[in-house]
Structures are given as C-alpha cells and as structure tokens.
XYZ file of C-alpha atoms in Angstrom:
252
model
C 175.317 -267.641 36.103
C 173.116 -269.392 33.528
C 169.824 -267.778 32.545
C 168.829 -264.557 34.301
C 165.309 -263.197 34.403
C 164.550 -259.671 35.648
C 161.815 -259.888 38.260
C 161.700 -256.136 38.866
C 163.261 -253.568 36.543
C 164.510 -250.285 38.063
C 162.661 -248.189 35.472
C 159.176 -249.536 36.268
C 156.997 -248.651 39.229
C 155.448 -251.857 40.549
C 152.232 -251.789 42.528
C 152.610 -255.341 43.818
C 154.299 -258.406 42.425
C 154.230 -261.720 44.274
C 155.531 -265.122 43.265
C 154.764 -268.182 45.362
C 157.447 -270.868 45.642
C 157.329 -274.240 47.468
C 158.526 -273.978 51.088
C 161.808 -275.669 52.045
C 162.051 -277.911 55.106
C 164.225 -275.377 56.977
C 161.329 -274.306 59.220
C 160.826 -277.870 60.526
C 164.047 -277.751 62.552
C 162.792 -274.690 64.486
C 159.848 -274.229 66.828
C 156.724 -273.620 64.752
C 154.296 -270.799 65.514
C 150.855 -271.513 64.117
C 149.494 -268.660 62.015
C 152.968 -267.221 61.452
C 155.639 -269.818 60.552
C 155.572 -269.942 56.738
C 153.245 -272.457 55.153
C 152.982 -270.304 52.043
C 156.438 -269.289 50.804
C 157.512 -266.862 48.126
C 158.904 -263.481 47.247
C 157.348 -260.115 46.574
C 158.306 -256.666 45.284
C 156.428 -253.391 45.702
C 157.052 -249.712 44.990
C 153.741 -248.747 46.619
C 154.577 -248.973 50.343
C 157.364 -246.394 50.791
C 157.645 -243.203 48.713
C 160.872 -242.132 47.020
C 160.887 -239.031 49.236
C 160.683 -241.178 52.381
C 163.460 -243.410 51.040
C 165.641 -240.337 50.508
C 164.979 -239.178 54.078
C 165.899 -242.624 55.394
C 169.032 -242.677 53.262
C 170.111 -239.413 54.892
C 169.835 -241.134 58.300
C 172.129 -243.874 56.970
C 174.549 -241.350 55.464
C 174.826 -239.374 58.710
C 175.392 -242.511 60.771
C 177.865 -244.125 58.384
C 179.801 -240.858 58.059
C 180.916 -241.507 61.660
C 182.711 -244.683 60.616
C 182.743 -246.985 57.641
C 184.542 -250.163 56.700
C 187.941 -250.322 54.989
C 186.337 -252.777 52.558
C 183.334 -252.591 50.245
C 180.486 -253.078 52.734
C 179.710 -250.840 55.718
C 177.013 -251.642 58.280
C 174.992 -249.438 60.646
C 172.608 -251.098 63.094
C 170.538 -248.524 65.004
C 169.154 -251.252 67.317
C 172.416 -252.643 68.705
C 174.528 -249.581 67.861
C 176.911 -251.659 65.702
C 178.853 -249.492 63.228
C 181.617 -250.559 60.839
C 184.863 -248.770 61.677
C 187.910 -249.810 59.687
C 188.237 -253.578 59.965
C 186.102 -253.779 63.129
C 182.783 -252.710 64.654
C 182.179 -250.198 67.429
C 179.062 -249.468 69.448
C 177.822 -246.172 68.060
C 176.009 -245.231 71.283
C 178.933 -245.938 73.601
C 181.584 -244.586 71.237
C 179.869 -241.258 70.528
C 177.783 -240.926 73.698
C 175.723 -237.720 73.963
C 176.918 -236.540 70.527
C 174.343 -238.956 69.030
C 171.680 -236.318 69.795
C 173.440 -234.017 67.279
C 173.414 -236.682 64.548
C 169.926 -238.196 64.768
C 166.568 -236.701 65.732
C 163.373 -238.118 67.226
C 161.791 -237.525 63.780
C 164.409 -239.817 62.206
C 163.522 -242.627 64.595
C 159.770 -242.020 64.175
C 160.131 -242.301 60.375
C 162.217 -245.469 60.764
C 159.516 -246.968 63.008
C 156.687 -245.970 60.653
C 158.444 -247.474 57.637
C 159.168 -250.704 59.552
C 155.479 -251.011 60.500
C 154.331 -250.550 56.903
C 156.769 -253.178 55.649
C 155.595 -255.548 58.409
C 151.945 -255.035 57.410
C 152.742 -255.626 53.728
C 154.552 -258.902 54.529
C 151.658 -260.088 56.730
C 149.153 -259.273 53.983
C 151.164 -261.063 51.261
C 151.590 -264.250 53.295
C 148.124 -264.262 54.855
C 149.251 -263.967 58.471
C 148.536 -261.511 61.266
C 150.912 -258.545 61.469
C 150.785 -258.869 65.284
C 152.309 -262.376 65.043
C 155.513 -260.935 63.504
C 158.369 -259.577 65.616
C 161.262 -257.485 64.430
C 164.471 -259.488 64.905
C 168.217 -258.957 64.666
C 170.176 -258.119 62.687
C 168.161 -255.299 61.120
C 170.649 -252.873 59.579
C 171.636 -250.285 56.966
C 174.218 -251.298 54.375
C 176.383 -249.044 52.249
C 178.254 -250.869 49.494
C 180.823 -249.492 47.063
C 183.481 -251.075 44.834
C 186.313 -250.901 47.392
C 188.151 -254.206 47.721
C 187.094 -256.433 50.637
C 189.507 -256.384 53.599
C 187.765 -258.875 55.937
C 185.152 -261.632 55.526
C 182.516 -259.116 56.780
C 183.086 -257.187 53.529
C 182.349 -260.197 51.314
C 178.644 -259.566 50.850
C 178.324 -261.297 47.447
C 178.305 -264.976 48.510
C 175.081 -266.981 48.015
C 173.350 -267.607 51.349
C 170.101 -268.587 53.067
C 168.926 -266.215 55.795
C 167.303 -268.942 57.927
C 170.593 -270.866 57.915
C 172.744 -267.781 58.582
C 170.396 -266.300 61.211
C 168.141 -268.969 62.762
C 165.624 -266.385 64.008
C 164.669 -265.087 60.530
C 161.303 -266.204 59.105
C 160.639 -263.265 56.763
C 163.286 -260.949 55.283
C 162.779 -257.593 53.623
C 164.985 -255.034 51.930
C 164.171 -251.394 51.413
C 166.348 -249.921 48.684
C 167.532 -246.354 49.223
C 169.321 -245.675 45.912
C 168.859 -246.380 42.209
C 170.451 -249.080 40.061
C 172.283 -247.578 37.006
C 171.922 -244.012 38.371
C 173.662 -244.220 41.770
C 175.600 -247.459 41.227
C 176.338 -250.260 38.775
C 176.173 -253.969 39.617
C 174.657 -254.596 43.058
C 171.455 -256.241 41.852
C 169.708 -258.671 44.200
C 169.661 -262.205 42.797
C 167.464 -265.176 43.734
C 169.330 -268.331 42.724
C 166.831 -270.881 41.394
C 167.348 -274.202 39.632
C 167.602 -273.409 35.933
C 167.613 -269.608 36.170
C 168.350 -266.610 38.377
C 165.716 -263.964 39.140
C 167.035 -260.455 39.727
C 165.645 -257.378 41.417
C 167.062 -254.050 40.291
C 167.110 -251.623 43.246
C 165.118 -248.405 43.068
C 164.747 -245.871 45.911
C 161.607 -246.754 47.872
C 161.347 -250.279 46.451
C 160.684 -253.021 49.002
C 161.486 -256.648 48.273
C 160.479 -259.306 50.784
C 160.605 -263.086 50.978
C 160.402 -266.104 53.268
C 163.841 -266.686 54.773
C 164.346 -270.424 54.081
C 166.424 -272.091 51.369
C 163.519 -271.726 48.931
C 165.009 -268.227 48.605
C 168.757 -268.796 48.221
C 170.144 -265.420 47.158
C 173.124 -263.142 46.761
C 173.982 -259.551 45.867
C 176.092 -258.848 42.780
C 179.348 -257.012 43.380
C 178.936 -253.248 43.098
C 181.100 -252.114 40.167
C 180.834 -248.332 40.631
C 179.000 -245.784 42.793
C 177.344 -246.423 46.166
C 174.395 -248.681 46.961
C 172.319 -247.985 50.080
C 169.700 -250.346 51.496
C 168.192 -251.400 54.791
C 167.542 -255.023 55.725
C 164.499 -255.395 57.993
C 163.993 -258.904 59.347
C 161.090 -260.566 61.160
C 160.658 -263.660 63.310
C 157.603 -265.587 64.500
C 159.325 -266.357 67.809
C 158.665 -263.637 70.421
C 161.807 -264.759 72.312
C 163.884 -263.510 69.365
C 162.025 -260.201 69.020
C 163.729 -256.810 69.418
C 162.300 -253.358 69.971
C 162.494 -250.371 67.646
C 165.636 -248.267 68.127
C 165.404 -245.504 70.698
C 167.376 -242.258 70.612
C 169.638 -242.595 73.663
C-alpha cells in the first residue's frame, strides 16, 4: 500500500478536521448547480456532530433491521429508504417482505432520530464546503452496512475495492459516513482509506465519528477488509440535483 498516514485516530476526539484537495474534472460531465456543485473539494472528520450515545441508538436500529436478514458473505446492507435488505445472496424489500410486522421492529422515534442525524450531517457538510444546506438533497443509495470477516459469496460482498462514488453513483456530489462501532474494540481491519498519489490517508472508525468528502475522483477510496468482529456504519449521500433527491424514510 505504500506510505500510510492516519488522518483520524480512533482514540482521539476530533472537534473538526478538514483538508482541502484539488477538485477532479468528474463534475464537468454532469449538470452543474451553482452554489452547490463542488468548486472547493476535500475531506473532513468530526466527532462533534453526533454523540456516542446517539450512535449507539442508531446502531440498534441497524441491528434490529439486519437481524431480519443478512448476507451470506461479509457485507450486509439495510436501506430504510428503498427497503432493500441483504438476505442470503440476494436482496428483499423489507417493507413488502415483512409487511405490518415492521411496526414491531422500528418506532417513530427511530425514524425521527435518523432524520435528525441526517440533517446535522447535511448542515456540517454545507458549512465545511461553504454552500447552503438547502441546496443539498439526500440521494440514493443511503444505507446501513454491517461488515464481518465472513468470506464474500457474491460481488455485492466485495466491499474492499478502490472506487470513486461519483463514478459508481452519478448522483453523488457529497458523501458521508457515520461510524457506529469502534476500531480495535469492536472489530479489527475495516479502516477507511483515501488513496492518494504517494501515500494513503486512513480514518479509524469510532462510534459517533462522521467523515465526509466530495464524491469525485479527488477522493478515490476503499475500506480495508475486516479481520475480526463486526463493523457498523451508515453511508449518507447528497446530491445537488433535485431530480435525484429522495425523502427521509417513513415508517410504513
């Protein structure tokens, strides 16, 4: 991997850390939205937006939902917006598959917390990049991930490949991750890695830590393979294009 530099250590509580990087040309091949499409690019980390207690409450939402299914391989996905849930080697629609039983699994309070956390992350991203929060729209996929060291069974389970969010999902302009478990305590491996020329920059997950970045190839990244334990996180993604916006999940 060459030289690795730790951008955010799991044992430190970071108020705000932001590193500006030159923007790639990825945004030029998409419709531009003045005052939102990145002109300032970079990556940030903060432990000051979501508390550890809130992260634990959100993780319990993920645990309850993923207990209904789960992938045969190392990575399981739960998307409360679309209802997508890993089940074996496939996905099912949580809301159709479980119907009215969903009311016994999630509460209105769960969805209110989810919404509140999403809004705070959105405001933090807007502040860091000098744009209006109202110009950002939640976009898909926005999802929980649960990763363990089980061997991958399908390509969906192979989460460790380097990728660019704007290339993978054209709608993404800003990506964020809220970590829901602790590196070295809950799992080993599983660090988030920005792949830069000359060196890699890693973020060590910590419950309540938010990392966020512009989604173009200025932020090529990957996740290390989880060696032991279970890593929980939620990916929350934003677009500048209102046509690609989605609403907050609603308890059916």
